CSV table of C-alpha atoms in Angstrom, one decimal:
chain,number,residue,atom,x,y,z
A,1,MET,CA,111.1,11.9,111.3
A,2,THR,CA,107.5,11.9,111.2
A,3,THR,CA,106.5,12.0,107.5
A,4,ILE,CA,103.5,14.7,107.1
A,5,ASP,CA,100.4,14.0,105.8
A,6,PHE,CA,99.7,17.1,102.7
A,7,SER,CA,96.7,15.0,102.0
A,8,THR,CA,93.2,16.7,103.0
A,9,PRO,CA,91.1,14.3,105.7
A,10,ALA,CA,87.7,13.4,104.2
A,11,TRP,CA,86.5,12.8,107.3
A,12,LEU,CA,87.4,15.6,109.1
A,13,ILE,CA,86.5,18.0,106.7
A,14,ASN,CA,82.6,15.9,106.5
A,15,TYR,CA,82.6,15.9,110.7
A,16,TYR,CA,83.5,19.9,110.5
A,17,HIS,CA,79.7,20.2,108.5
A,18,VAL,CA,78.2,17.4,110.4
A,19,ILE,CA,79.5,20.0,114.4
A,20,GLY,CA,79.2,23.1,112.3
A,21,ILE,CA,75.2,22.2,110.9
A,22,ILE,CA,74.0,20.8,114.6
A,23,SER,CA,76.1,24.0,116.1
A,24,LEU,CA,73.6,26.2,114.1
A,25,PHE,CA,70.5,24.6,114.7
A,26,MET,CA,72.2,24.2,119.0
A,27,ASN,CA,72.7,28.0,118.9
A,28,THR,CA,70.0,29.8,117.0
A,29,LEU,CA,67.6,27.2,120.2
A,30,GLY,CA,69.6,28.4,122.8
A,31,LEU,CA,69.7,32.5,121.0
A,32,TYR,CA,65.8,32.0,121.4
A,33,LEU,CA,65.5,30.6,125.0
A,34,LEU,CA,68.0,32.9,126.0
A,35,MET,CA,65.2,36.0,124.0
A,36,TYR,CA,62.2,34.4,125.1
A,37,GLN,CA,61.9,32.4,127.8
A,38,ASN,CA,64.5,33.4,130.5
A,39,SER,CA,63.2,37.0,131.4
A,40,LYS,CA,63.5,35.9,135.3
A,41,LEU,CA,67.1,36.2,134.8
A,42,GLY,CA,67.2,39.9,134.6
A,43,TYR,CA,69.8,41.9,133.1
A,44,ILE,CA,72.5,39.3,133.7
A,45,ARG,CA,70.7,37.3,130.3
A,46,TYR,CA,71.9,40.4,128.4
A,47,PHE,CA,75.8,39.1,128.9
A,48,MET,CA,74.5,35.8,128.4
A,49,LEU,CA,72.7,36.5,125.6
A,50,ALA,CA,76.4,37.9,124.0
A,51,TYR,CA,78.2,34.8,125.7
A,52,GLN,CA,75.9,32.3,122.8
A,53,ILE,CA,76.5,34.7,120.1
A,54,ALA,CA,80.1,34.5,120.6
A,55,CYS,CA,79.5,30.7,121.2
A,56,PHE,CA,77.9,30.9,117.7
A,57,LEU,CA,80.6,33.0,116.0
A,58,THR,CA,82.9,30.0,117.6
A,59,ASP,CA,81.5,27.9,115.7
A,60,VAL,CA,80.6,28.9,112.5
A,61,HIS,CA,83.7,30.4,111.9
A,62,LEU,CA,86.1,26.6,112.6
A,63,THR,CA,83.4,24.5,111.8
A,64,LEU,CA,82.1,26.2,108.1
A,65,LEU,CA,84.1,29.3,107.6
A,66,MET,CA,87.8,27.7,108.3
A,67,GLN,CA,87.9,24.3,108.4
A,68,PRO,CA,91.7,24.1,108.7
A,69,VAL,CA,93.3,21.1,108.9
A,70,PRO,CA,96.9,20.6,110.8
A,71,LEU,CA,100.4,20.3,109.5
A,72,TYR,CA,102.0,18.5,112.2
A,73,PRO,CA,104.8,18.4,113.6
A,74,MET,CA,105.2,21.4,110.9
A,75,PHE,CA,103.8,24.2,113.4
A,76,GLY,CA,101.5,25.5,110.6
A,77,GLY,CA,98.6,24.0,108.4
A,78,PHE,CA,96.1,24.7,105.3
A,79,ILE,CA,92.2,26.1,105.1
A,80,VAL,CA,89.6,24.8,103.3
A,81,GLY,CA,86.5,26.7,104.1
A,82,VAL,CA,84.5,29.2,103.0
A,83,LEU,CA,87.3,31.8,103.4
A,84,ALA,CA,89.5,30.5,101.8
A,85,GLU,CA,88.0,29.2,98.4
A,86,TRP,CA,85.7,32.2,98.5
A,87,PHE,CA,87.6,34.8,99.9
A,88,ASP,CA,90.8,34.0,99.3
A,89,MET,CA,91.3,34.7,103.2
A,90,SER,CA,95.1,33.5,104.9
A,91,VAL,CA,95.4,31.1,107.6
A,92,HIS,CA,96.5,33.8,109.4
A,93,PHE,CA,94.1,35.8,109.6
A,94,SER,CA,91.6,33.2,110.1
A,95,MET,CA,93.2,32.1,112.6
A,96,MET,CA,93.2,35.2,113.7
A,97,GLY,CA,89.8,36.1,114.3
A,98,VAL,CA,89.2,32.4,116.3
A,99,VAL,CA,91.9,34.0,118.2
A,100,PHE,CA,89.9,37.3,118.8
A,101,ILE,CA,86.1,35.6,119.1
A,102,VAL,CA,87.7,32.7,121.8
A,103,ILE,CA,88.8,35.5,124.5
A,104,ILE,CA,86.2,37.9,124.3
A,105,GLN,CA,84.3,35.0,124.8
A,106,LEU,CA,85.9,33.7,127.6
A,107,GLU,CA,85.9,36.9,129.2
A,108,LEU,CA,81.9,37.4,129.3
A,109,LEU,CA,81.2,34.2,130.4
A,110,ASN,CA,83.3,35.9,133.9
A,111,ILE,CA,81.8,39.0,133.1
A,112,CYS,CA,78.6,36.9,133.4
A,113,PHE,CA,79.9,35.5,137.0
A,114,GLU,CA,81.6,38.7,137.9
A,115,ARG,CA,77.7,40.6,137.2
A,116,LYS,CA,75.8,37.8,139.4
A,117,HIS,CA,78.5,38.4,142.1
A,118,GLN,CA,78.3,42.2,142.6
A,119,ALA,CA,74.7,41.8,142.3
A,120,ILE,CA,74.6,39.2,145.1
A,121,ALA,CA,77.2,41.1,146.8
A,122,ASN,CA,75.2,44.4,146.4
A,123,THR,CA,72.1,42.9,148.6
A,124,LEU,CA,74.5,42.0,151.4
A,125,ARG,CA,76.8,45.0,151.0
A,126,THR,CA,79.8,42.6,151.6
A,127,HIS,CA,82.4,41.6,149.3
A,128,ILE,CA,81.9,44.7,146.8
A,129,LEU,CA,84.3,45.2,144.3
A,130,PRO,CA,85.8,49.4,144.6
A,131,VAL,CA,85.5,51.0,140.8
A,132,TRP,CA,88.9,51.7,141.3
A,133,PHE,CA,89.6,47.5,140.7
A,134,ARG,CA,87.1,47.1,137.9
A,135,MET,CA,87.7,49.7,136.0
A,136,PRO,CA,91.2,48.3,134.9
A,137,CYS,CA,89.5,44.7,134.6
A,138,TYR,CA,87.2,46.5,132.0
A,139,PHE,CA,89.6,47.9,130.3
A,140,ALA,CA,92.2,44.8,130.4
A,141,CYS,CA,88.9,42.9,129.2
A,142,VAL,CA,88.8,45.0,126.1
A,143,ALA,CA,93.2,45.2,125.8
A,144,CYS,CA,93.6,41.0,126.0
A,145,PRO,CA,91.7,40.4,122.7
A,146,ILE,CA,93.7,43.4,121.0
A,147,GLY,CA,96.9,42.6,122.1
A,148,CYS,CA,96.8,38.6,122.1
A,149,CYS,CA,95.9,38.9,118.1
A,150,ILE,CA,99.0,41.7,117.7
A,151,TRP,CA,100.9,39.5,119.7
A,152,PHE,CA,99.9,36.6,117.5
A,153,HIS,CA,100.6,38.8,113.9
A,154,ALA,CA,103.8,39.8,115.4
A,155,VAL,CA,105.4,35.9,115.1
A,156,ARG,CA,103.9,35.8,111.5
A,157,LEU,CA,106.0,35.1,108.8
A,158,SER,CA,106.0,36.4,105.3
A,159,LYS,CA,105.1,34.0,102.4
A,160,ASP,CA,109.1,34.8,100.8
A,161,GLU,CA,110.5,33.5,104.8
A,162,GLN,CA,108.1,31.1,104.7
A,163,TRP,CA,109.1,29.4,101.5
A,164,ASP,CA,112.7,30.1,102.7
A,165,LEU,CA,112.0,28.4,106.0
A,166,ILE,CA,109.9,25.4,104.1
A,167,ARG,CA,113.5,25.4,102.2
A,168,LYS,CA,116.3,24.9,104.8
A,169,ASP,CA,113.7,22.8,107.0
A,170,TRP,CA,111.6,20.8,105.0
A,171,PRO,CA,112.8,20.3,101.3
A,172,GLN,CA,110.9,16.8,100.1
A,173,TYR,CA,107.8,18.5,100.7
A,174,ILE,CA,108.1,21.6,98.4
A,175,SER,CA,106.0,19.9,95.7
A,176,ASP,CA,103.4,19.4,98.6
A,177,PHE,CA,103.2,22.8,99.4
A,178,GLN,CA,103.3,24.1,95.8
A,179,ASN,CA,100.2,22.5,95.6
A,180,LEU,CA,98.2,24.1,99.0
A,181,SER,CA,96.4,27.2,98.0
A,182,HIS,CA,96.2,28.5,101.7
A,183,PHE,CA,98.4,27.9,103.5
A,184,ASP,CA,101.2,29.6,106.6
A,185,VAL,CA,104.0,28.2,108.5
A,186,TYR,CA,105.9,30.2,111.9
A,187,LYS,CA,108.7,29.4,113.2
A,188,LYS,CA,109.9,27.8,116.8
A,189,THR,CA,110.8,30.7,118.9
A,190,TRP,CA,110.9,31.6,121.7
A,191,TRP,CA,108.3,34.8,121.2
A,192,PHE,CA,105.9,32.0,119.5
A,193,VAL,CA,106.7,29.0,122.3
A,194,PHE,CA,106.3,32.1,125.2
A,195,LEU,CA,102.8,32.8,123.9
A,196,LEU,CA,101.6,28.7,123.6
A,197,ILE,CA,102.9,28.9,127.2
A,198,ILE,CA,100.6,31.9,127.8
A,199,THR,CA,97.9,30.5,126.1
A,200,VAL,CA,98.1,27.7,128.8
A,201,LEU,CA,98.7,29.9,131.8
A,202,GLY,CA,95.5,31.7,130.7
A,203,GLY,CA,93.5,29.1,130.5
A,204,LEU,CA,94.6,28.1,133.9
A,205,PHE,CA,93.9,31.7,135.2
A,206,LEU,CA,90.2,31.8,133.8
A,207,ILE,CA,89.6,28.8,135.5
A,208,PHE,CA,90.7,30.0,139.0
A,209,LEU,CA,88.6,32.9,138.8
A,210,PHE,CA,85.4,30.7,137.7
A,211,VAL,CA,86.5,28.6,140.6
A,212,VAL,CA,87.0,31.9,143.2
A,213,PHE,CA,83.5,33.1,141.8
A,214,ILE,CA,81.6,30.4,142.0
A,215,LEU,CA,82.6,29.5,145.6
A,216,ASP,CA,82.2,32.9,146.5
A,217,ILE,CA,78.6,33.6,145.1
A,218,LEU,CA,77.6,29.6,146.8
A,219,ARG,CA,78.9,31.3,150.2
A,220,MET,CA,76.7,34.8,150.0
A,221,MET,CA,73.3,32.7,148.3
A,222,VAL,CA,73.5,30.9,152.2
A,223,ALA,CA,73.0,34.3,154.0
A,224,LEU,CA,70.6,35.9,150.7
A,225,LYS,CA,68.2,33.2,151.2
A,226,LEU,CA,67.6,35.3,154.6
A,227,LYS,CA,67.1,38.4,153.0
A,228,ILE,CA,64.6,38.1,150.4
A,229,SER,CA,62.0,37.2,149.4
A,230,ALA,CA,61.4,33.2,148.0
A,231,SER,CA,60.9,34.5,144.0
A,232,ARG,CA,63.7,37.1,144.5
A,233,PHE,CA,66.0,33.9,145.4
A,234,GLN,CA,65.0,31.6,142.5
A,235,LYS,CA,65.5,33.8,140.4
A,236,HIS,CA,69.0,34.2,141.4
A,237,LYS,CA,69.1,30.5,141.9
A,238,GLU,CA,68.4,30.0,138.3
A,239,ALA,CA,71.0,32.5,137.3
A,240,ILE,CA,73.5,30.8,139.1
A,241,GLN,CA,72.2,27.5,137.7
A,242,SER,CA,72.5,28.2,134.2
A,243,LEU,CA,76.0,30.0,134.9
A,244,LEU,CA,77.3,26.5,136.6
A,245,VAL,CA,76.4,24.6,133.6
A,246,GLN,CA,77.8,26.5,131.3
A,247,PHE,CA,81.7,27.1,133.2
A,248,ALA,CA,81.1,23.1,133.5
A,249,THR,CA,81.3,22.7,129.9
A,250,SER,CA,83.8,25.9,128.4
A,251,SER,CA,85.8,24.4,131.5
A,252,PHE,CA,85.6,20.5,129.4
A,253,CYS,CA,86.4,22.4,126.3
A,254,LEU,CA,89.0,25.3,127.5
A,255,ALA,CA,90.9,22.0,127.8
A,256,PRO,CA,90.9,21.3,123.4
A,257,PRO,CA,93.5,24.6,123.4
A,258,CYS,CA,96.1,23.6,126.1
A,259,CYS,CA,95.7,20.5,124.9
A,260,LEU,CA,96.7,21.6,121.4
A,261,ALA,CA,99.5,23.8,123.0
A,262,VAL,CA,101.5,21.2,124.7
A,263,ILE,CA,101.0,18.6,122.1
A,264,ILE,CA,102.8,21.5,120.0
A,265,LEU,CA,105.2,21.5,123.1
A,266,LEU,CA,106.5,18.3,123.8
A,267,GLU,CA,106.3,16.9,120.3
A,268,LEU,CA,103.9,13.7,120.3
A,269,GLU,CA,103.7,10.7,118.4
A,270,GLN,CA,100.4,11.1,116.2
A,271,ALA,CA,100.2,14.6,117.0
A,272,GLN,CA,98.8,15.2,113.9
A,273,LEU,CA,96.1,13.3,114.5
A,274,LEU,CA,95.4,14.9,118.2
A,275,THR,CA,95.5,18.2,117.1
A,276,GLU,CA,92.7,17.3,114.5
A,277,LEU,CA,90.7,15.6,117.3
A,278,CYS,CA,91.1,19.0,119.8
A,279,ILE,CA,90.4,20.8,117.3
A,280,LEU,CA,87.1,19.0,117.0
A,281,TRP,CA,86.1,18.5,120.7
A,282,PHE,CA,86.5,22.6,120.4
A,283,ALA,CA,84.1,23.1,118.1
A,284,THR,CA,81.5,21.2,119.8
A,285,HIS,CA,81.8,22.9,123.0
A,286,SER,CA,78.7,25.7,122.2
A,287,SER,CA,76.2,22.9,121.2
A,288,ALA,CA,77.5,20.7,124.2
A,289,ASN,CA,77.1,24.0,126.3
A,290,THR,CA,73.1,24.3,124.8
A,291,VAL,CA,71.9,20.4,125.7
A,292,SER,CA,73.8,20.6,129.4
A,293,LEU,CA,71.4,23.8,129.7
A,294,LEU,CA,68.4,21.5,128.0
A,295,ILE,CA,69.1,18.8,130.4
A,296,PHE,CA,70.1,20.8,133.6
A,297,PHE,CA,68.6,24.2,134.0
A,298,PRO,CA,64.6,23.9,134.9
A,299,PRO,CA,63.6,26.7,132.6
A,300,TYR,CA,64.8,25.5,129.3
A,301,ARG,CA,63.8,21.6,130.8
A,302,ASN,CA,60.6,23.4,131.4
A,303,PHE,CA,60.1,24.4,128.2
A,304,ILE,CA,61.1,21.5,125.8
A,305,LEU,CA,58.9,19.0,127.7
A,306,LYS,CA,55.8,21.6,127.7
A,307,GLN,CA,56.4,21.3,123.9
A,308,LEU,CA,56.4,17.4,123.7
A,309,ARG,CA,53.7,17.6,125.2
A,310,MET,CA,51.6,19.9,123.1
């Protein structure tokens, strides 16, 4: 049987602090550039701004406010961040906050692609999504994070039920749990497993939607170049470049939640360490997004080069 390590890994907490501080700086820079250096992007920059704020909130919540430590192979963990130490918030509600913000974040990026797709589609008068189709989709964007949080809350055990589970399945760790001030454990029910499967399928479905929008946008851009002025085409091109960079980094960092679900379902060796690495990997996504934009997005890159020459 795998031995559970109840100690607080100093290396993990130190990385949380480092990633959190880097994220504060990089997201502040990203917000500044979006607000004051990207007027050519048009109204879509407000959706991108909302997406950047969601990324910022995710990183701060995970690395500074929450700081989760998993207890694999048990479905549970404890937190040592500000929310636990200062506000006595439980692991469950801290996790619910992560679930809610991450879903909002991915939906906002999807809406950015949809809005840019429809802006080009309206110019070309092709592939315009009807209102009867768009409205239910927008409603689903509102309902999805709320529904997922309700579902996640439904699989929660009361404290008495958690202690009963610990006494039944993990009696050798009772004293270790008694030394933890903020922990939650979950029972591996079919309802819980189904939630993990939906997490993986939902991530794959979002990537599929991104790819569909990207391929159609690139196809329409060829026809758009012949119908509008060079300056307007450049504005569309820069917005698409920005979205493509953010899609690439988001897809790269969408992998950790899916990997986390797979690790839990398959009960892999060294799963506790792998789980911790997945959490850290995911926590770097907004910083990686800003760095990628600074390298590959011309307006950001030109701004930085201009500042360095001064």
